[in-house]
Amino acid sequence: MNSLTMRAAGLHAGQQTRYDMNSPLLSGVLAALEEDARVEVLDLTPANAGLLEYFARYHCKLYLPACRDALCQVPAGEPDELEKIPQILQRLLPLCAQDGLDLLLLWDLPNYLHREVLKGLIRHLLPQLSRGAVLHTYIHTRQTMPQQPGNFTLTADGKVSVDLAGQGTLASPMYYQELLHKLLDPFRVERGMLLANGLQEYVLRRR
């Protein structure tokens, strides 16, 4: 986990640990996919049946390296640690996209990575991206967030199913749009929407 301050408090009062939610911007991205078009998708979370079943309808190559938790553990506080980030990313994510990644599903991961690791991740993926690649993410807007990244999947009707692990909370980085542009360069926000649960949903496109 990164250097954000751990808080002993539990989940926000009334916060569900497992629920389905509407994700309008992601729904729009998925609706735009053509079933007969070849699409390459990257999701860093562990493989799950919902995701596999949803994308089975497309002519899709799905990359599921399951390196999310390892990325959250990458240290980046000292100069020697910063120097090791490219090598760590190459070991954790030795991608070889055939025609270029078209869609990156980062879910809520940017909230949990050290900033230098997040920037390094995008730089590492850059040679693998298609010209108009799309990045989807959720950014926490409240002062605290769950202690660990959520487990996200897609339901058959296109909703997002969320499973929150752990009982504690962390201070949220509360990234604003201009900072996201710096951290996720060369991606730029195409659309943003604040969801009822306090997540800011973003669709960014490679410029």
Short mmCIF file of C-alpha atoms in Angstrom, two decimals:
data_model
loop_
_atom_site.label_atom_id
_atom_site.label_comp_id
_atom_site.label_asym_id
_atom_site.label_seq_id
_atom_site.Cartn_x
_atom_site.Cartn_y
_atom_site.Cartn_z
CA MET A 1 0.00 0.00 0.00
CA ASN A 2 1.18 3.55 -0.62
CA SER A 3 2.10 6.17 1.97
CA LEU A 4 -1.39 7.53 2.51
CA THR A 5 -2.21 7.73 6.21
CA MET A 6 -4.05 4.68 7.53
CA ARG A 7 -7.10 5.49 9.62
CA ALA A 8 -8.40 3.18 12.30
CA ALA A 9 -12.03 4.07 11.67
CA GLY A 10 -14.28 1.57 9.92
CA LEU A 11 -16.21 2.04 6.72
CA HIS A 12 -18.45 5.08 6.43
CA ALA A 13 -21.74 4.60 8.21
CA GLY A 14 -24.14 2.85 5.90
CA GLN A 15 -21.48 1.99 3.32
CA GLN A 16 -22.22 -1.31 1.62
CA THR A 17 -19.41 -3.79 1.07
CA ARG A 18 -21.01 -5.31 -2.02
CA TYR A 19 -23.42 -3.60 -4.37
CA ASP A 20 -24.31 -2.96 -8.02
CA MET A 21 -24.23 0.54 -9.45
CA ASN A 22 -24.96 2.36 -12.67
CA SER A 23 -21.85 3.69 -14.39
CA PRO A 24 -23.19 5.86 -17.21
CA LEU A 25 -19.87 6.82 -18.77
CA LEU A 26 -18.55 3.27 -18.84
CA SER A 27 -21.88 2.11 -20.26
CA GLY A 28 -21.43 4.63 -23.05
CA VAL A 29 -17.91 3.38 -23.79
CA LEU A 30 -19.06 -0.24 -23.88
CA ALA A 31 -22.11 0.58 -26.02
CA ALA A 32 -19.80 2.12 -28.61
CA LEU A 33 -17.85 -1.12 -29.03
CA GLU A 34 -18.76 -2.93 -32.23
CA GLU A 35 -19.33 -6.64 -31.76
CA ASP A 36 -17.47 -7.52 -34.96
CA ALA A 37 -14.55 -5.13 -34.39
CA ARG A 38 -11.32 -6.36 -32.84
CA VAL A 39 -10.81 -4.69 -29.47
CA GLU A 40 -7.94 -5.09 -27.02
CA VAL A 41 -8.79 -4.44 -23.37
CA LEU A 42 -6.55 -4.27 -20.30
CA ASP A 43 -7.84 -4.80 -16.77
CA LEU A 44 -5.22 -5.04 -14.00
CA THR A 45 -7.57 -6.65 -11.48
CA PRO A 46 -7.79 -10.42 -10.96
CA ALA A 47 -9.82 -12.25 -13.60
CA ASN A 48 -13.47 -12.79 -12.75
CA ALA A 49 -16.33 -14.60 -14.41
CA GLY A 50 -18.48 -11.49 -14.86
CA LEU A 51 -15.83 -9.67 -16.87
CA LEU A 52 -15.05 -12.71 -19.02
CA GLU A 53 -18.73 -13.36 -19.74
CA TYR A 54 -19.44 -9.73 -20.61
CA PHE A 55 -16.60 -9.35 -23.11
CA ALA A 56 -17.25 -12.78 -24.66
CA ARG A 57 -19.83 -11.09 -26.89
CA TYR A 58 -17.10 -9.06 -28.60
CA HIS A 59 -14.24 -9.99 -30.92
CA CYS A 60 -12.01 -9.03 -28.03
CA LYS A 61 -8.59 -9.80 -26.66
CA LEU A 62 -8.72 -9.34 -22.90
CA TYR A 63 -5.48 -8.85 -20.95
CA LEU A 64 -5.84 -9.75 -17.26
CA PRO A 65 -2.36 -9.70 -15.67
CA ALA A 66 -3.80 -9.58 -12.12
CA CYS A 67 -1.02 -7.24 -10.95
CA ARG A 68 -3.18 -4.64 -9.19
CA ASP A 69 -2.28 -5.64 -5.65
CA ALA A 70 1.43 -5.88 -6.48
CA LEU A 71 1.34 -2.39 -8.00
CA CYS A 72 -0.13 -1.03 -4.77
CA GLN A 73 2.90 -2.37 -2.92
CA VAL A 74 5.53 -0.70 -5.13
CA PRO A 75 7.51 1.81 -3.01
CA ALA A 76 8.46 5.16 -4.52
CA GLY A 77 9.53 7.36 -1.65
CA GLU A 78 13.31 7.28 -2.14
CA PRO A 79 15.46 8.06 -5.22
CA ASP A 80 16.70 4.47 -5.53
CA GLU A 81 13.10 3.24 -5.39
CA LEU A 82 12.08 5.62 -8.18
CA GLU A 83 14.84 4.24 -10.39
CA LYS A 84 13.48 0.71 -10.01
CA ILE A 85 9.92 1.50 -11.09
CA PRO A 86 10.41 0.81 -14.85
CA GLN A 87 12.00 -2.58 -14.13
CA ILE A 88 9.24 -3.50 -11.68
CA LEU A 89 6.55 -2.55 -14.18
CA GLN A 90 8.23 -4.60 -16.90
CA ARG A 91 8.26 -7.62 -14.59
CA LEU A 92 4.66 -7.19 -13.44
CA LEU A 93 3.22 -6.19 -16.79
CA PRO A 94 5.16 -7.67 -19.73
CA LEU A 95 2.48 -6.82 -22.27
CA CYS A 96 2.63 -7.56 -25.95
CA ALA A 97 -0.55 -6.10 -27.43
CA GLN A 98 -1.09 -7.20 -31.01
CA ASP A 99 -2.74 -4.14 -32.54
CA GLY A 100 -2.64 -1.75 -29.59
CA LEU A 101 -4.71 -1.48 -26.42
CA ASP A 102 -8.03 0.23 -27.07
CA LEU A 103 -9.49 0.32 -23.54
CA LEU A 104 -7.83 0.53 -20.13
CA LEU A 105 -10.08 -0.33 -17.18
CA LEU A 106 -8.32 1.10 -14.13
CA TRP A 107 -11.43 1.19 -11.93
CA ASP A 108 -10.38 2.90 -8.64
CA LEU A 109 -6.69 1.89 -8.81
CA PRO A 110 -5.24 5.43 -9.38
CA ASN A 111 -6.41 6.39 -5.87
CA TYR A 112 -4.13 3.74 -4.34
CA LEU A 113 -0.90 4.02 -6.32
CA HIS A 114 2.01 6.26 -5.44
CA ARG A 115 1.94 9.14 -7.91
CA GLU A 116 5.28 8.18 -9.44
CA VAL A 117 4.10 4.60 -9.88
CA LEU A 118 0.92 5.81 -11.58
CA LYS A 119 2.88 8.04 -13.97
CA GLY A 120 5.32 5.20 -14.59
CA LEU A 121 2.46 2.82 -15.36
CA ILE A 122 1.11 5.09 -18.08
CA ARG A 123 4.59 5.60 -19.55
CA HIS A 124 5.08 1.83 -19.53
CA LEU A 125 1.81 1.26 -21.38
CA LEU A 126 2.25 4.08 -23.87
CA PRO A 127 4.00 2.00 -26.59
CA GLN A 128 1.17 -0.54 -26.31
CA LEU A 129 -1.70 1.94 -26.78
CA SER A 130 -3.76 2.41 -29.92
CA ARG A 131 -3.98 5.94 -31.29
CA GLY A 132 -7.39 6.69 -29.79
CA ALA A 133 -7.10 4.55 -26.64
CA VAL A 134 -9.67 5.17 -23.89
CA LEU A 135 -9.00 5.03 -20.14
CA HIS A 136 -11.81 4.62 -17.62
CA THR A 137 -11.42 5.24 -13.90
CA TYR A 138 -13.19 6.21 -10.67
CA ILE A 139 -11.70 8.89 -8.39
CA HIS A 140 -12.75 9.22 -4.76
CA THR A 141 -14.02 12.70 -3.92
CA ARG A 142 -14.61 12.26 -0.18
CA GLN A 143 -11.89 12.75 2.43
CA THR A 144 -11.61 9.03 3.16
CA MET A 145 -11.88 5.95 0.98
CA PRO A 146 -11.85 2.17 1.58
CA GLN A 147 -8.55 0.78 2.77
CA GLN A 148 -8.08 -1.36 -0.34
CA PRO A 149 -9.08 -1.05 -4.00
CA GLY A 150 -12.50 -2.42 -4.78
CA ASN A 151 -13.11 -5.56 -6.80
CA PHE A 152 -15.11 -4.52 -9.86
CA THR A 153 -16.86 -6.59 -12.48
CA LEU A 154 -19.61 -6.20 -15.05
CA THR A 155 -23.07 -7.72 -14.83
CA ALA A 156 -24.89 -9.15 -17.82
CA ASP A 157 -27.00 -5.98 -18.13
CA GLY A 158 -23.98 -3.69 -18.10
CA LYS A 159 -24.05 -2.55 -14.49
CA VAL A 160 -20.89 -2.45 -12.40
CA SER A 161 -20.73 -4.81 -9.42
CA VAL A 162 -18.49 -3.61 -6.60
CA ASP A 163 -17.06 -5.67 -3.77
CA LEU A 164 -15.17 -3.69 -1.12
CA ALA A 165 -12.53 -5.63 0.81
CA GLY A 166 -11.28 -4.75 4.29
CA GLN A 167 -12.83 -2.79 7.12
CA GLY A 168 -10.67 0.33 7.44
CA THR A 169 -10.32 3.57 5.52
CA LEU A 170 -7.51 5.68 4.09
CA ALA A 171 -7.15 9.37 3.45
CA SER A 172 -8.21 9.93 -0.15
CA PRO A 173 -5.89 11.79 -2.57
CA MET A 174 -9.01 13.49 -4.03
CA TYR A 175 -7.38 14.05 -7.43
CA TYR A 176 -8.76 16.98 -9.39
CA GLN A 177 -8.92 17.01 -13.17
CA GLU A 178 -5.80 19.09 -13.84
CA LEU A 179 -3.67 16.81 -11.67
CA LEU A 180 -5.10 13.75 -13.38
CA HIS A 181 -3.91 15.17 -16.68
CA LYS A 182 -0.38 15.32 -15.28
CA LEU A 183 -0.50 11.85 -13.77
CA LEU A 184 -2.16 10.18 -16.76
CA ASP A 185 -0.47 12.11 -19.57
CA PRO A 186 -1.06 11.84 -22.57
CA PHE A 187 -4.68 11.06 -21.62
CA ARG A 188 -7.13 13.94 -21.33
CA VAL A 189 -10.58 13.94 -19.75
CA GLU A 190 -13.29 13.53 -22.33
CA ARG A 191 -16.19 13.22 -19.90
CA GLY A 192 -16.65 13.27 -16.14
CA MET A 193 -19.62 12.57 -13.89
CA LEU A 194 -20.07 12.57 -10.12
CA LEU A 195 -21.88 9.41 -8.99
CA ALA A 196 -24.18 9.16 -5.99
CA ASN A 197 -21.66 7.14 -3.96
CA GLY A 198 -19.06 9.92 -4.11
CA LEU A 199 -17.01 8.45 -6.96
CA GLN A 200 -16.10 10.76 -9.81
CA GLU A 201 -16.31 8.73 -12.98
CA TYR A 202 -13.94 9.69 -15.78
CA VAL A 203 -13.46 8.70 -19.39
CA LEU A 204 -10.14 9.90 -20.76
CA ARG A 205 -8.81 9.56 -24.28
CA ARG A 206 -5.27 9.50 -25.52
CA ARG A 207 -4.58 12.77 -27.26
#
